[in-house]
GROMACS .gro file of N, CA, C and O in nm:
model
  264
    1GLN      N    1  -9.782   1.787 -12.624
    1GLN     CA    2  -9.687   1.811 -12.517
    1GLN      C    3  -9.670   1.684 -12.433
    1GLN      O    4  -9.558   1.648 -12.399
    2GLN      N    5  -9.779   1.617 -12.402
    2GLN     CA    6  -9.769   1.494 -12.323
    2GLN      C    7  -9.696   1.386 -12.401
    2GLN      O    8  -9.619   1.310 -12.342
    3ASN      N    9  -9.719   1.378 -12.532
    3ASN     CA   10  -9.649   1.280 -12.613
    3ASN      C   11  -9.499   1.306 -12.612
    3ASN      O   12  -9.420   1.212 -12.611
    4ASN      N   13  -9.461   1.432 -12.612
    4ASN     CA   14  -9.321   1.469 -12.606
    4ASN      C   15  -9.260   1.421 -12.475
    4ASN      O   16  -9.149   1.366 -12.474
    5ILE      N   17  -9.331   1.439 -12.366
    5ILE     CA   18  -9.282   1.394 -12.235
    5ILE      C   19  -9.269   1.242 -12.235
    5ILE      O   20  -9.170   1.187 -12.186
    6ILE      N   21  -9.367   1.174 -12.290
    6ILE     CA   22  -9.364   1.027 -12.296
    6ILE      C   23  -9.242   0.981 -12.374
    6ILE      O   24  -9.171   0.889 -12.331
    7GLN      N   25  -9.215   1.043 -12.487
    7GLN     CA   26  -9.099   1.006 -12.568
    7GLN      C   27  -8.968   1.030 -12.492
    7GLN      O   28  -8.876   0.947 -12.496
    8MET      N   29  -8.961   1.140 -12.420
    8MET     CA   30  -8.839   1.169 -12.344
    8MET      C   31  -8.821   1.070 -12.230
    8MET      O   32  -8.709   1.026 -12.203
    9VAL      N   33  -8.929   1.033 -12.163
    9VAL     CA   34  -8.922   0.935 -12.055
    9VAL      C   35  -8.878   0.799 -12.109
    9VAL      O   36  -8.794   0.731 -12.049
   10GLU      N   37  -8.931   0.760 -12.224
   10GLU     CA   38  -8.889   0.634 -12.285
   10GLU      C   39  -8.741   0.636 -12.319
   10GLU      O   40  -8.670   0.537 -12.297
   11LYS      N   41  -8.692   0.749 -12.370
   11LYS     CA   42  -8.550   0.762 -12.400
   11LYS      C   43  -8.468   0.756 -12.271
   11LYS      O   44  -8.362   0.693 -12.267
   12MET      N   45  -8.517   0.821 -12.167
   12MET     CA   46  -8.449   0.820 -12.037
   12MET      C   47  -8.437   0.676 -11.985
   12MET      O   48  -8.333   0.635 -11.936
   13LEU      N   49  -8.545   0.599 -11.996
   13LEU     CA   50  -8.542   0.461 -11.951
   13LEU      C   51  -8.439   0.380 -12.030
   13LEU      O   52  -8.365   0.299 -11.973
   14TYR      N   53  -8.436   0.401 -12.160
   14TYR     CA   54  -8.339   0.331 -12.245
   14TYR      C   55  -8.195   0.367 -12.204
   14TYR      O   56  -8.111   0.278 -12.189
   15LEU      N   57  -8.169   0.495 -12.185
   15LEU     CA   58  -8.033   0.538 -12.149
   15LEU      C   59  -7.992   0.482 -12.012
   15LEU      O   60  -7.878   0.437 -11.995
   16ASN      N   61  -8.085   0.481 -11.917
   16ASN     CA   62  -8.054   0.425 -11.786
   16ASN      C   63  -8.032   0.275 -11.793
   16ASN      O   64  -7.945   0.221 -11.722
   17LYS      N   65  -8.107   0.208 -11.877
   17LYS     CA   66  -8.088   0.064 -11.895
   17LYS      C   67  -7.949   0.038 -11.953
   17LYS      O   68  -7.878  -0.052 -11.907
   18ARG      N   69  -7.913   0.116 -12.052
   18ARG     CA   70  -7.780   0.100 -12.114
   18ARG      C   71  -7.670   0.128 -12.012
   18ARG      O   72  -7.571   0.054 -12.006
   19LEU      N   73  -7.687   0.230 -11.932
   19LEU     CA   74  -7.588   0.263 -11.829
   19LEU      C   75  -7.576   0.147 -11.729
   19LEU      O   76  -7.466   0.112 -11.687
   20SER      N   77  -7.688   0.087 -11.695
   20SER     CA   78  -7.689  -0.026 -11.603
   20SER      C   79  -7.616  -0.145 -11.664
   20SER      O   80  -7.545  -0.218 -11.594
   21GLU      N   81  -7.632  -0.165 -11.794
   21GLU     CA   82  -7.565  -0.275 -11.862
   21GLU      C   83  -7.413  -0.259 -11.860
   21GLU      O   84  -7.341  -0.357 -11.851
   22ILE      N   85  -7.367  -0.137 -11.867
   22ILE     CA   86  -7.223  -0.110 -11.865
   22ILE      C   87  -7.165  -0.141 -11.727
   22ILE      O   88  -7.052  -0.187 -11.714
   23GLY      N   89  -7.246  -0.117 -11.624
   23GLY     CA   90  -7.203  -0.145 -11.488
   23GLY      C   91  -7.107  -0.040 -11.436
   23GLY      O   92  -7.120   0.079 -11.466
   24ASN      N   93  -7.010  -0.083 -11.359
   24ASN     CA   94  -6.917   0.009 -11.294
   24ASN      C   95  -6.799   0.050 -11.380
   24ASN      O   96  -6.710   0.120 -11.333
   25LYS      N   97  -6.796   0.005 -11.503
   25LYS     CA   98  -6.686   0.042 -11.591
   25LYS      C   99  -6.689   0.191 -11.619
   25LYS      O  100  -6.795   0.249 -11.640
   26THR      N  101  -6.574   0.253 -11.617
   26THR     CA  102  -6.565   0.394 -11.651
   26THR      C  103  -6.515   0.403 -11.795
   26THR      O  104  -6.400   0.372 -11.823
   27THR      N  105  -6.603   0.441 -11.883
   27THR     CA  106  -6.569   0.452 -12.024
   27THR      C  107  -6.619   0.587 -12.076
   27THR      O  108  -6.693   0.658 -12.008
   28SER      N  109  -6.580   0.618 -12.197
   28SER     CA  110  -6.631   0.741 -12.258
   28SER      C  111  -6.782   0.731 -12.278
   28SER      O  112  -6.854   0.829 -12.269
   29GLU      N  113  -6.829   0.609 -12.301
   29GLU     CA  114  -6.974   0.590 -12.319
   29GLU      C  115  -7.047   0.617 -12.188
   29GLU      O  116  -7.156   0.674 -12.188
   30THR      N  117  -6.987   0.578 -12.075
   30THR     CA  118  -7.048   0.603 -11.944
   30THR      C  119  -7.069   0.751 -11.924
   30THR      O  120  -7.177   0.796 -11.886
   31LYS      N  121  -6.965   0.829 -11.949
   31LYS     CA  122  -6.976   0.975 -11.932
   31LYS      C  123  -7.079   1.032 -12.028
   31LYS      O  124  -7.161   1.115 -11.989
   32GLU      N  125  -7.077   0.986 -12.151
   32GLU     CA  126  -7.173   1.035 -12.250
   32GLU      C  127  -7.316   1.004 -12.208
   32GLU      O  128  -7.405   1.089 -12.218
   33LEU      N  129  -7.339   0.882 -12.158
   33LEU     CA  130  -7.473   0.844 -12.114
   33LEU      C  131  -7.518   0.930 -11.996
   33LEU      O  132  -7.631   0.977 -11.993
   34LYS      N  133  -7.428   0.950 -11.899
   34LYS     CA  134  -7.463   1.032 -11.783
   34LYS      C  135  -7.494   1.175 -11.823
   34LYS      O  136  -7.587   1.236 -11.770
   35ASP      N  137  -7.419   1.228 -11.918
   35ASP     CA  138  -7.445   1.364 -11.967
   35ASP      C  139  -7.581   1.372 -12.036
   35ASP      O  140  -7.658   1.466 -12.015
   36LYS      N  141  -7.611   1.271 -12.119
   36LYS     CA  142  -7.739   1.269 -12.189
   36LYS      C  143  -7.855   1.255 -12.091
   36LYS      O  144  -7.958   1.320 -12.106
   37ILE      N  145  -7.837   1.171 -11.990
   37ILE     CA  146  -7.941   1.151 -11.888
   37ILE      C  147  -7.966   1.281 -11.813
   37ILE      O  148  -8.081   1.321 -11.791
   38GLY      N  149  -7.859   1.350 -11.774
   38GLY     CA  150  -7.873   1.477 -11.704
   38GLY      C  151  -7.944   1.582 -11.787
   38GLY      O  152  -8.033   1.652 -11.738
   39GLY      N  153  -7.908   1.591 -11.914
   39GLY     CA  154  -7.972   1.687 -12.004
   39GLY      C  155  -8.119   1.655 -12.026
   39GLY      O  156  -8.205   1.744 -12.026
   40LEU      N  157  -8.146   1.527 -12.044
   40LEU     CA  158  -8.284   1.483 -12.066
   40LEU      C  159  -8.369   1.506 -11.943
   40LEU      O  160  -8.486   1.546 -11.952
   41ASP      N  161  -8.310   1.487 -11.826
   41ASP     CA  162  -8.381   1.512 -11.700
   41ASP      C  163  -8.425   1.658 -11.692
   41ASP      O  164  -8.539   1.688 -11.656
   42LYS      N  165  -8.336   1.748 -11.730
   42LYS     CA  166  -8.369   1.891 -11.729
   42LYS      C  167  -8.479   1.922 -11.829
   42LYS      O  168  -8.570   2.000 -11.801
   43GLU      N  169  -8.472   1.861 -11.947
   43GLU     CA  170  -8.574   1.883 -12.050
   43GLU      C  171  -8.711   1.835 -12.002
   43GLU      O  172  -8.812   1.902 -12.023
   44ILE      N  173  -8.713   1.717 -11.939
   44ILE     CA  174  -8.840   1.664 -11.887
   44ILE      C  175  -8.896   1.758 -11.782
   44ILE      O  176  -9.016   1.789 -11.783
   45ASN      N  177  -8.811   1.804 -11.692
   45ASN     CA  178  -8.857   1.898 -11.589
   45ASN      C  179  -8.918   2.022 -11.652
   45ASN      O  180  -9.025   2.068 -11.610
   46GLU      N  181  -8.852   2.078 -11.752
   46GLU     CA  182  -8.904   2.198 -11.818
   46GLU      C  183  -9.041   2.173 -11.881
   46GLU      O  184  -9.130   2.258 -11.873
   47GLU      N  185  -9.057   2.058 -11.944
   47GLU     CA  186  -9.186   2.025 -12.006
   47GLU      C  187  -9.296   2.011 -11.901
   47GLU      O  188  -9.409   2.054 -11.922
   48VAL      N  189  -9.261   1.951 -11.788
   48VAL     CA  190  -9.359   1.936 -11.679
   48VAL      C  191  -9.396   2.073 -11.623
   48VAL      O  192  -9.513   2.100 -11.595
   49TYR      N  193  -9.297   2.160 -11.609
   49TYR     CA  194  -9.325   2.296 -11.560
   49TYR      C  195  -9.423   2.366 -11.655
   49TYR      O  196  -9.516   2.433 -11.610
   50LYS      N  197  -9.401   2.350 -11.785
   50LYS     CA  198  -9.491   2.412 -11.884
   50LYS      C  199  -9.631   2.351 -11.874
   50LYS      O  200  -9.731   2.422 -11.880
   51LEU      N  201  -9.635   2.220 -11.861
   51LEU     CA  202  -9.763   2.148 -11.857
   51LEU      C  203  -9.849   2.197 -11.741
   51LEU      O  204  -9.972   2.212 -11.754
   52TYR      N  205  -9.786   2.225 -11.627
   52TYR     CA  206  -9.860   2.268 -11.509
   52TYR      C  207  -9.854   2.419 -11.486
   52TYR      O  208  -9.893   2.467 -11.379
   53ASN      N  209  -9.806   2.492 -11.587
   53ASN     CA  210  -9.798   2.638 -11.579
   53ASN      C  211  -9.726   2.686 -11.453
   53ASN      O  212  -9.773   2.776 -11.382
   54ILE      N  213  -9.613   2.623 -11.425
   54ILE     CA  214  -9.532   2.659 -11.308
   54ILE      C  215  -9.462   2.792 -11.336
   54ILE      O  216  -9.399   2.809 -11.440
   55THR      N  217  -9.472   2.884 -11.243
   55THR     CA  218  -9.407   3.014 -11.260
   55THR      C  219  -9.258   3.002 -11.232
   55THR      O  220  -9.212   2.902 -11.175
   56LYS      N  221  -9.184   3.105 -11.268
   56LYS     CA  222  -9.040   3.107 -11.243
   56LYS      C  223  -9.012   3.096 -11.093
   56LYS      O  224  -8.921   3.024 -11.051
   57GLU      N  225  -9.090   3.164 -11.012
   57GLU     CA  226  -9.073   3.161 -10.868
   57GLU      C  227  -9.100   3.021 -10.813
   57GLU      O  228  -9.026   2.971 -10.727
   58GLU      N  229  -9.206   2.958 -10.862
   58GLU     CA  230  -9.238   2.823 -10.818
   58GLU      C  231  -9.129   2.725 -10.860
   58GLU      O  232  -9.092   2.635 -10.784
   59LYS      N  233  -9.079   2.745 -10.980
   59LYS     CA  234  -8.971   2.660 -11.032
   59LYS      C  235  -8.849   2.669 -10.941
   59LYS      O  236  -8.787   2.567 -10.909
   60GLU      N  237  -8.814   2.789 -10.900
   60GLU     CA  238  -8.699   2.807 -10.812
   60GLU      C  239  -8.720   2.736 -10.678
   60GLU      O  240  -8.627   2.674 -10.627
   61ILE      N  241  -8.841   2.743 -10.625
   61ILE     CA  242  -8.872   2.674 -10.499
   61ILE      C  243  -8.855   2.524 -10.516
   61ILE      O  244  -8.794   2.455 -10.433
   62ILE      N  245  -8.909   2.473 -10.625
   62ILE     CA  246  -8.900   2.328 -10.652
   62ILE      C  247  -8.754   2.286 -10.665
   62ILE      O  248  -8.711   2.188 -10.604
   63GLU      N  249  -8.679   2.357 -10.746
   63GLU     CA  250  -8.540   2.318 -10.772
   63GLU      C  251  -8.451   2.336 -10.650
   63GLU      O  252  -8.358   2.259 -10.631
   64ASP      N  253  -8.482   2.434 -10.567
   64ASP     CA  254  -8.404   2.451 -10.444
   64ASP      C  255  -8.429   2.339 -10.344
   64ASP      O  256  -8.345   2.310 -10.259
   65SER      N  257  -8.546   2.277 -10.355
   65SER     CA  258  -8.580   2.169 -10.261
   65SER      C  259  -8.519   2.034 -10.301
   65SER      O  260  -8.520   1.941 -10.222
   66LEU      N  261  -8.465   2.027 -10.421
   66LEU     CA  262  -8.407   1.899 -10.467
   66LEU      C  263  -8.267   1.880 -10.421
   66LEU      O  264  -8.187   1.960 -10.401
   0.00000   0.00000   0.00000
């Protein structure tokens, strides 16, 4: 499980680096990268919730505070 999180974080770093390289240009790749980053962020959060046995109620508290 931790290895999975590490792999996702590494992918997140790569995607953010690529997005940074594109800069302020609005392209189809920009949108695609932002969508992938958003999806990956949710996946990482879910894995962390599992890792720490976060309940549904606790998850709602955490997500409401963001």
